[in-house]
Amino acid sequence: MIDQDTRTAYQRDGAVPLRQVVSMDWIERLREGVEENLRQPGPYAKHYTPEGNPGRFFGDYCNWQRIDAYRDFFFESPIKQLAAQLMDSPKVNLYHEHILVKEPGTKERTPWHHDQPYYPIDGEHIISFWIPLDPVTQETAIEFISGSHAWGRWFTPARFVDSKTHAAEDPRFEPPPDFEAQRAQHRVLQWPLEVGDCIAFHGLTVHGAPANASPNRRRAFSARFTGADARFVLRSGFMSPPPPPSGGPTPGAAMDSAAFPVLIAA
Ligand SMILES: O=C(O)CCC(=O)C(=O)O
């Protein structure tokens, strides 16, 4: 159960840490899933570390249909109930999982961005749970700009490989400011995390993550969900993940479909 203070913090800040909500059994299964994913990357896998640079920044998403550990986590773990409570939505759909692995010594930052402009989704009910599979110290912890989900601004998606913006043409989009240079103007939230903790954040909360200069791996599993008011839309230009090749909803409709199954029915 999510207490009222946690819900208030999520609504106010757009990001909130949840302590010891993922059991060690699930962490172990997700770790196995990530290793399987690294051995057998999916069609969308990305290597963000340039050839010859130390470490490795690897990303992949939308593999839950072929990696049992991921699918079981969505369908069988209690995470979907946390999504319902924080979104305040009677319905929860699986959106996708996104793994982001930074091996020790990785120099690449994750650029400041927010997620919803990448997605073919409109509506308020979009939530991610950033679940570390290794302990995360202050130096490697993902960062969030407090309250940015409520600015009513949509920033053009940034490319993780070089921080340049994607070709995206939605009339709502504006070029992202240099958040790194503006840090002092914002309340930047960052929490060291133990394994079992996670951070819940809204689809419009601006966030980024440091390099991994530590001697430890930084494997993260982001579990993403939508709620009752989410609608599938086709944006002109870049979308990530791309709209599903099959099994997706009709544009303008609710997400309910084979691609985005209902996990909790309204
Ligand atoms: O783990 C990271 O480096 C970034 C995570 C992220 O951007 C996300 O989960 O939306």
mmCIF file of C-alpha atoms and ligand atoms in Angstrom:
data_model
loop_
_atom_site.group_PDB
_atom_site.id
_atom_site.type_symbol
_atom_site.label_atom_id
_atom_site.label_comp_id
_atom_site.label_asym_id
_atom_site.label_seq_id
_atom_site.Cartn_x
_atom_site.Cartn_y
_atom_site.Cartn_z
ATOM 1 C CA MET A 1 0.000 0.000 0.000
ATOM 2 C CA ILE A 2 1.142 3.500 -0.826
ATOM 3 C CA ASP A 3 0.662 5.972 2.031
ATOM 4 C CA GLN A 4 -0.801 9.433 1.598
ATOM 5 C CA ASP A 5 2.557 11.239 2.032
ATOM 6 C CA THR A 6 4.020 9.197 -0.820
ATOM 7 C CA ARG A 7 1.065 9.954 -3.096
ATOM 8 C CA THR A 8 1.312 13.656 -2.245
ATOM 9 C CA ALA A 9 5.035 13.635 -3.036
ATOM 10 C CA TYR A 10 4.386 11.886 -6.374
ATOM 11 C CA GLN A 11 1.718 14.425 -7.340
ATOM 12 C CA ARG A 12 3.856 17.388 -6.236
ATOM 13 C CA ASP A 13 7.318 16.341 -7.441
ATOM 14 C CA GLY A 14 6.501 13.890 -10.233
ATOM 15 C CA ALA A 15 8.986 11.408 -8.744
ATOM 16 C CA VAL A 16 9.101 9.576 -5.430
ATOM 17 C CA PRO A 17 11.299 6.833 -3.946
ATOM 18 C CA LEU A 18 9.560 3.667 -2.766
ATOM 19 C CA ARG A 19 11.579 1.724 -0.238
ATOM 20 C CA GLN A 20 11.751 -2.095 -0.209
ATOM 21 C CA VAL A 21 8.810 -2.742 -2.508
ATOM 22 C CA VAL A 22 10.470 -5.282 -4.834
ATOM 23 C CA SER A 23 11.284 -8.630 -3.222
ATOM 24 C CA MET A 24 14.696 -10.268 -3.575
ATOM 25 C CA ASP A 25 13.051 -13.131 -5.504
ATOM 26 C CA TRP A 26 11.834 -10.691 -8.170
ATOM 27 C CA ILE A 27 15.180 -8.870 -8.208
ATOM 28 C CA GLU A 28 16.951 -12.184 -8.868
ATOM 29 C CA ARG A 29 14.533 -13.035 -11.680
ATOM 30 C CA LEU A 30 14.922 -9.598 -13.264
ATOM 31 C CA ARG A 31 18.710 -9.905 -13.034
ATOM 32 C CA GLU A 32 18.474 -13.245 -14.875
ATOM 33 C CA GLY A 33 16.189 -11.587 -17.437
ATOM 34 C CA VAL A 34 18.666 -8.751 -17.988
ATOM 35 C CA GLU A 35 21.542 -11.196 -18.483
ATOM 36 C CA GLU A 36 19.429 -13.099 -21.029
ATOM 37 C CA ASN A 37 18.623 -9.776 -22.702
ATOM 38 C CA LEU A 38 22.328 -8.823 -22.847
ATOM 39 C CA ARG A 39 23.183 -12.210 -24.381
ATOM 40 C CA GLN A 40 20.331 -11.915 -26.880
ATOM 41 C CA PRO A 41 19.550 -8.244 -27.554
ATOM 42 C CA GLY A 42 16.210 -7.437 -29.164
ATOM 43 C CA PRO A 43 15.602 -5.580 -32.429
ATOM 44 C CA TYR A 44 15.617 -2.174 -30.675
ATOM 45 C CA ALA A 45 18.828 -2.694 -28.633
ATOM 46 C CA LYS A 46 21.217 0.267 -28.484
ATOM 47 C CA HIS A 47 24.914 0.543 -27.588
ATOM 48 C CA TYR A 48 25.445 4.146 -26.540
ATOM 49 C CA THR A 49 29.138 3.827 -25.634
ATOM 50 C CA PRO A 50 31.373 4.672 -28.600
ATOM 51 C CA GLU A 51 33.767 1.921 -29.708
ATOM 52 C CA GLY A 52 36.970 2.060 -27.629
ATOM 53 C CA ASN A 53 35.470 4.002 -24.693
ATOM 54 C CA PRO A 54 35.526 2.356 -21.243
ATOM 55 C CA GLY A 55 32.498 0.607 -19.773
ATOM 56 C CA ARG A 56 29.290 0.106 -21.694
ATOM 57 C CA PHE A 57 25.955 1.911 -21.765
ATOM 58 C CA PHE A 58 23.402 -0.512 -23.164
ATOM 59 C CA GLY A 59 19.666 0.006 -23.610
ATOM 60 C CA ASP A 60 16.881 -2.211 -24.871
ATOM 61 C CA TYR A 61 13.113 -2.271 -24.582
ATOM 62 C CA CYS A 62 9.886 -4.086 -25.464
ATOM 63 C CA ASN A 63 11.209 -7.594 -24.837
ATOM 64 C CA TRP A 64 8.633 -8.722 -22.250
ATOM 65 C CA GLN A 65 6.902 -11.007 -24.737
ATOM 66 C CA ARG A 66 10.051 -13.131 -25.188
ATOM 67 C CA ILE A 67 11.793 -12.833 -21.800
ATOM 68 C CA ASP A 68 9.761 -14.801 -19.256
ATOM 69 C CA ALA A 69 11.184 -13.011 -16.214
ATOM 70 C CA TYR A 70 9.998 -9.653 -17.547
ATOM 71 C CA ARG A 71 6.547 -10.921 -18.491
ATOM 72 C CA ASP A 72 6.079 -12.656 -15.139
ATOM 73 C CA PHE A 73 7.137 -9.516 -13.297
ATOM 74 C CA PHE A 74 4.432 -7.487 -15.038
ATOM 75 C CA PHE A 75 1.681 -10.071 -14.680
ATOM 76 C CA GLU A 76 2.471 -11.676 -11.332
ATOM 77 C CA SER A 77 4.318 -9.189 -9.110
ATOM 78 C CA PRO A 78 2.487 -6.548 -7.033
ATOM 79 C CA ILE A 79 4.089 -3.671 -8.999
ATOM 80 C CA LYS A 80 0.903 -3.063 -11.031
ATOM 81 C CA GLN A 81 -1.030 -2.296 -7.832
ATOM 82 C CA LEU A 82 1.514 0.391 -6.962
ATOM 83 C CA ALA A 83 0.978 1.853 -10.439
ATOM 84 C CA ALA A 84 -2.812 1.949 -9.900
ATOM 85 C CA GLN A 85 -2.475 3.675 -6.548
ATOM 86 C CA LEU A 86 0.051 6.301 -7.621
ATOM 87 C CA MET A 87 -1.704 7.123 -10.902
ATOM 88 C CA ASP A 88 -5.018 7.054 -9.029
ATOM 89 C CA SER A 89 -6.386 4.994 -11.893
ATOM 90 C CA PRO A 90 -8.803 2.063 -11.632
ATOM 91 C CA LYS A 91 -7.247 0.525 -14.745
ATOM 92 C CA VAL A 92 -3.608 -0.337 -15.467
ATOM 93 C CA ASN A 93 -2.109 -1.401 -18.800
ATOM 94 C CA LEU A 94 1.365 -2.756 -19.385
ATOM 95 C CA TYR A 95 3.204 -0.264 -21.576
ATOM 96 C CA HIS A 96 6.721 -1.728 -21.835
ATOM 97 C CA GLU A 97 9.949 -2.449 -19.989
ATOM 98 C CA HIS A 98 13.183 -0.596 -20.691
ATOM 99 C CA ILE A 99 16.530 -1.813 -19.439
ATOM 100 C CA LEU A 100 19.425 0.607 -19.042
ATOM 101 C CA VAL A 101 22.739 -0.948 -18.084
ATOM 102 C CA LYS A 102 25.851 1.097 -17.255
ATOM 103 C CA GLU A 103 28.846 -1.133 -16.666
ATOM 104 C CA PRO A 104 31.634 0.081 -14.315
ATOM 105 C CA GLY A 105 33.642 2.932 -15.825
ATOM 106 C CA THR A 106 30.940 4.022 -18.295
ATOM 107 C CA LYS A 107 31.539 7.690 -19.121
ATOM 108 C CA GLU A 108 28.223 8.487 -20.831
ATOM 109 C CA ARG A 109 25.544 10.439 -19.012
ATOM 110 C CA THR A 110 21.895 9.819 -19.767
ATOM 111 C CA PRO A 111 20.802 13.191 -21.171
ATOM 112 C CA TRP A 112 18.104 15.260 -19.478
ATOM 113 C CA HIS A 113 14.758 14.431 -21.085
ATOM 114 C CA HIS A 114 11.209 13.486 -20.277
ATOM 115 C CA ASP A 115 9.588 10.358 -21.640
ATOM 116 C CA GLN A 116 6.095 11.111 -22.877
ATOM 117 C CA PRO A 117 7.107 13.087 -25.999
ATOM 118 C CA TYR A 118 8.921 9.921 -27.153
ATOM 119 C CA TYR A 119 5.758 7.859 -26.724
ATOM 120 C CA PRO A 120 2.709 7.476 -28.978
ATOM 121 C CA ILE A 121 0.521 8.255 -25.956
ATOM 122 C CA ASP A 122 -1.559 11.216 -24.797
ATOM 123 C CA GLY A 123 -3.096 11.558 -21.348
ATOM 124 C CA GLU A 124 -2.021 11.983 -17.738
ATOM 125 C CA HIS A 125 -1.754 8.374 -16.655
ATOM 126 C CA ILE A 126 1.767 7.301 -17.537
ATOM 127 C CA ILE A 127 4.111 6.038 -14.849
ATOM 128 C CA SER A 128 7.517 4.362 -14.749
ATOM 129 C CA PHE A 129 9.194 2.489 -11.916
ATOM 130 C CA TRP A 130 12.981 2.757 -12.165
ATOM 131 C CA ILE A 131 14.140 -0.402 -10.416
ATOM 132 C CA PRO A 132 17.880 -0.736 -9.758
ATOM 133 C CA LEU A 133 19.223 -4.282 -9.770
ATOM 134 C CA ASP A 134 22.414 -3.111 -8.016
ATOM 135 C CA PRO A 135 22.823 -0.678 -5.110
ATOM 136 C CA VAL A 136 22.946 2.926 -6.338
ATOM 137 C CA THR A 137 25.026 5.588 -4.570
ATOM 138 C CA GLN A 138 24.565 9.363 -4.761
ATOM 139 C CA GLU A 139 27.202 9.493 -7.536
ATOM 140 C CA THR A 140 25.328 7.114 -9.835
ATOM 141 C CA ALA A 141 21.741 7.951 -8.867
ATOM 142 C CA ILE A 142 19.225 9.037 -11.509
ATOM 143 C CA GLU A 143 18.098 12.671 -11.064
ATOM 144 C CA PHE A 144 14.678 14.311 -11.440
ATOM 145 C CA ILE A 145 13.555 17.934 -11.712
ATOM 146 C CA SER A 146 10.889 18.405 -9.095
ATOM 147 C CA GLY A 147 7.512 19.523 -10.433
ATOM 148 C CA SER A 148 8.531 19.426 -14.115
ATOM 149 C CA HIS A 149 5.655 17.007 -14.913
ATOM 150 C CA ALA A 150 3.235 19.865 -14.154
ATOM 151 C CA TRP A 151 4.889 22.574 -16.261
ATOM 152 C CA GLY A 152 2.587 21.862 -19.229
ATOM 153 C CA ARG A 153 5.687 21.810 -21.464
ATOM 154 C CA TRP A 154 6.691 19.086 -23.910
ATOM 155 C CA PHE A 155 10.348 18.974 -24.916
ATOM 156 C CA THR A 156 11.559 17.497 -28.197
ATOM 157 C CA PRO A 157 13.037 14.038 -27.466
ATOM 158 C CA ALA A 158 16.816 13.980 -27.021
ATOM 159 C CA ARG A 159 19.017 11.277 -28.539
ATOM 160 C CA PHE A 160 20.744 9.245 -25.812
ATOM 161 C CA VAL A 161 23.774 8.721 -28.037
ATOM 162 C CA ASP A 162 24.745 12.408 -28.393
ATOM 163 C CA SER A 163 22.022 14.483 -26.624
ATOM 164 C CA LYS A 164 20.999 16.095 -29.943
ATOM 165 C CA THR A 165 17.256 16.288 -30.532
ATOM 166 C CA HIS A 166 15.365 13.800 -32.701
ATOM 167 C CA ALA A 167 13.429 14.848 -35.781
ATOM 168 C CA ALA A 168 10.015 15.172 -34.138
ATOM 169 C CA GLU A 169 7.333 17.469 -35.365
ATOM 170 C CA ASP A 170 4.533 17.534 -32.820
ATOM 171 C CA PRO A 171 3.385 21.179 -32.559
ATOM 172 C CA ARG A 172 3.489 20.918 -28.748
ATOM 173 C CA PHE A 173 7.229 20.260 -28.703
ATOM 174 C CA GLU A 174 9.831 22.903 -27.864
ATOM 175 C CA PRO A 175 13.624 22.466 -27.886
ATOM 176 C CA PRO A 176 14.802 21.348 -24.438
ATOM 177 C CA PRO A 177 16.732 23.969 -22.473
ATOM 178 C CA ASP A 178 20.226 23.168 -21.195
ATOM 179 C CA PHE A 179 19.025 21.662 -17.915
ATOM 180 C CA GLU A 180 22.584 20.878 -16.823
ATOM 181 C CA ALA A 181 23.543 24.545 -17.087
ATOM 182 C CA GLN A 182 20.309 25.520 -15.296
ATOM 183 C CA ARG A 183 20.641 23.080 -12.406
ATOM 184 C CA ALA A 184 20.796 25.803 -9.780
ATOM 185 C CA GLN A 185 17.391 27.134 -10.897
ATOM 186 C CA HIS A 186 15.647 23.843 -10.139
ATOM 187 C CA ARG A 187 15.053 21.527 -7.234
ATOM 188 C CA VAL A 188 16.940 18.441 -8.400
ATOM 189 C CA LEU A 189 15.904 15.241 -6.630
ATOM 190 C CA GLN A 190 18.262 12.318 -6.278
ATOM 191 C CA TRP A 191 18.126 9.334 -3.945
ATOM 192 C CA PRO A 192 20.703 6.632 -3.194
ATOM 193 C CA LEU A 193 18.887 3.305 -3.494
ATOM 194 C CA GLU A 194 19.243 -0.180 -2.059
ATOM 195 C CA VAL A 195 18.261 -3.225 -4.028
ATOM 196 C CA GLY A 196 14.484 -3.611 -3.442
ATOM 197 C CA ASP A 197 13.896 0.167 -3.619
ATOM 198 C CA CYS A 198 12.701 1.925 -6.745
ATOM 199 C CA ILE A 199 11.626 5.375 -7.954
ATOM 200 C CA ALA A 200 8.161 5.973 -9.379
ATOM 201 C CA PHE A 201 7.998 8.874 -11.820
ATOM 202 C CA HIS A 202 5.495 10.509 -14.153
ATOM 203 C CA GLY A 203 5.874 10.412 -17.946
ATOM 204 C CA LEU A 204 6.500 14.166 -18.086
ATOM 205 C CA THR A 205 9.019 14.456 -15.237
ATOM 206 C CA VAL A 206 12.368 15.666 -16.577
ATOM 207 C CA HIS A 207 15.199 13.324 -15.595
ATOM 208 C CA GLY A 208 18.753 12.317 -16.470
ATOM 209 C CA ALA A 209 21.457 10.093 -15.010
ATOM 210 C CA PRO A 210 25.181 10.421 -14.350
ATOM 211 C CA ALA A 211 27.990 8.337 -15.791
ATOM 212 C CA ASN A 212 29.004 5.248 -13.845
ATOM 213 C CA ALA A 213 32.521 5.958 -12.583
ATOM 214 C CA SER A 214 32.041 3.412 -9.781
ATOM 215 C CA PRO A 215 33.543 -0.113 -9.718
ATOM 216 C CA ASN A 216 30.013 -1.585 -9.640
ATOM 217 C CA ARG A 217 27.487 -2.359 -12.347
ATOM 218 C CA ARG A 218 24.399 -0.144 -12.594
ATOM 219 C CA ARG A 219 21.653 -2.271 -14.058
ATOM 220 C CA ALA A 220 18.222 -0.650 -14.124
ATOM 221 C CA PHE A 221 14.855 -2.081 -15.141
ATOM 222 C CA SER A 222 12.212 0.556 -15.889
ATOM 223 C CA ALA A 223 8.698 -0.893 -15.771
ATOM 224 C CA ARG A 224 6.215 1.377 -17.549
ATOM 225 C CA PHE A 225 2.434 1.461 -17.233
ATOM 226 C CA THR A 226 -0.497 3.524 -18.452
ATOM 227 C CA GLY A 227 -3.855 4.158 -16.801
ATOM 228 C CA ALA A 228 -7.467 4.890 -17.609
ATOM 229 C CA ASP A 229 -7.035 8.218 -19.397
ATOM 230 C CA ALA A 230 -4.158 7.183 -21.709
ATOM 231 C CA ARG A 231 -4.902 7.222 -25.439
ATOM 232 C CA PHE A 232 -2.813 5.743 -28.236
ATOM 233 C CA VAL A 233 -1.816 8.421 -30.778
ATOM 234 C CA LEU A 234 0.456 8.499 -33.803
ATOM 235 C CA ARG A 235 2.837 11.467 -33.675
ATOM 236 C CA SER A 236 4.305 12.847 -36.840
ATOM 237 C CA GLY A 237 8.020 12.120 -36.822
ATOM 238 C CA PHE A 238 10.062 10.197 -34.283
ATOM 239 C CA MET A 239 8.445 7.856 -31.720
ATOM 240 C CA SER A 240 10.218 5.603 -29.242
ATOM 241 C CA PRO A 241 9.291 2.835 -28.815
ATOM 242 C CA PRO A 242 7.886 2.843 -32.345
ATOM 243 C CA PRO A 243 4.187 1.951 -32.592
ATOM 244 C CA PRO A 244 3.894 -1.843 -32.392
ATOM 245 C CA PRO A 245 4.064 -3.509 -35.827
ATOM 246 C CA SER A 246 0.967 -5.557 -34.918
ATOM 247 C CA GLY A 247 -1.463 -6.024 -32.057
ATOM 248 C CA GLY A 248 -1.626 -2.318 -31.172
ATOM 249 C CA PRO A 249 -4.717 -0.186 -30.512
ATOM 250 C CA THR A 250 -6.419 2.033 -33.079
ATOM 251 C CA PRO A 251 -5.149 5.647 -32.976
ATOM 252 C CA GLY A 252 -7.317 7.697 -30.627
ATOM 253 C CA ALA A 253 -8.461 4.623 -28.681
ATOM 254 C CA ALA A 254 -7.594 3.396 -25.190
ATOM 255 C CA MET A 255 -4.404 1.340 -24.929
ATOM 256 C CA ASP A 256 -6.178 -2.004 -24.375
ATOM 257 C CA SER A 257 -4.722 -4.439 -26.912
ATOM 258 C CA ALA A 258 -2.425 -7.437 -27.241
ATOM 259 C CA ALA A 259 0.539 -5.030 -27.393
ATOM 260 C CA PHE A 260 -0.496 -3.165 -24.201
ATOM 261 C CA PRO A 261 -2.516 -5.688 -22.198
ATOM 262 C CA VAL A 262 -4.800 -4.736 -19.341
ATOM 263 C CA LEU A 263 -3.172 -5.795 -16.062
ATOM 264 C CA ILE A 264 -5.870 -4.391 -13.779
ATOM 265 C CA ALA A 265 -9.361 -3.982 -15.244
ATOM 266 C CA ALA A 266 -11.401 -0.911 -14.261
HETATM 267 O O1 LIG B 1 18.737 4.646 -16.331
HETATM 268 C C1 LIG B 1 18.999 5.644 -16.972
HETATM 269 O O2 LIG B 1 20.149 5.991 -17.213
HETATM 270 C C2 LIG B 1 17.878 6.520 -17.490
HETATM 271 C C3 LIG B 1 16.515 5.973 -17.189
HETATM 272 C C4 LIG B 1 15.423 6.617 -17.963
HETATM 273 O O3 LIG B 1 15.607 7.575 -18.667
HETATM 274 C C5 LIG B 1 14.074 6.053 -17.837
HETATM 275 O O4 LIG B 1 13.880 5.019 -17.219
HETATM 276 O O5 LIG B 1 13.124 6.675 -18.406
#
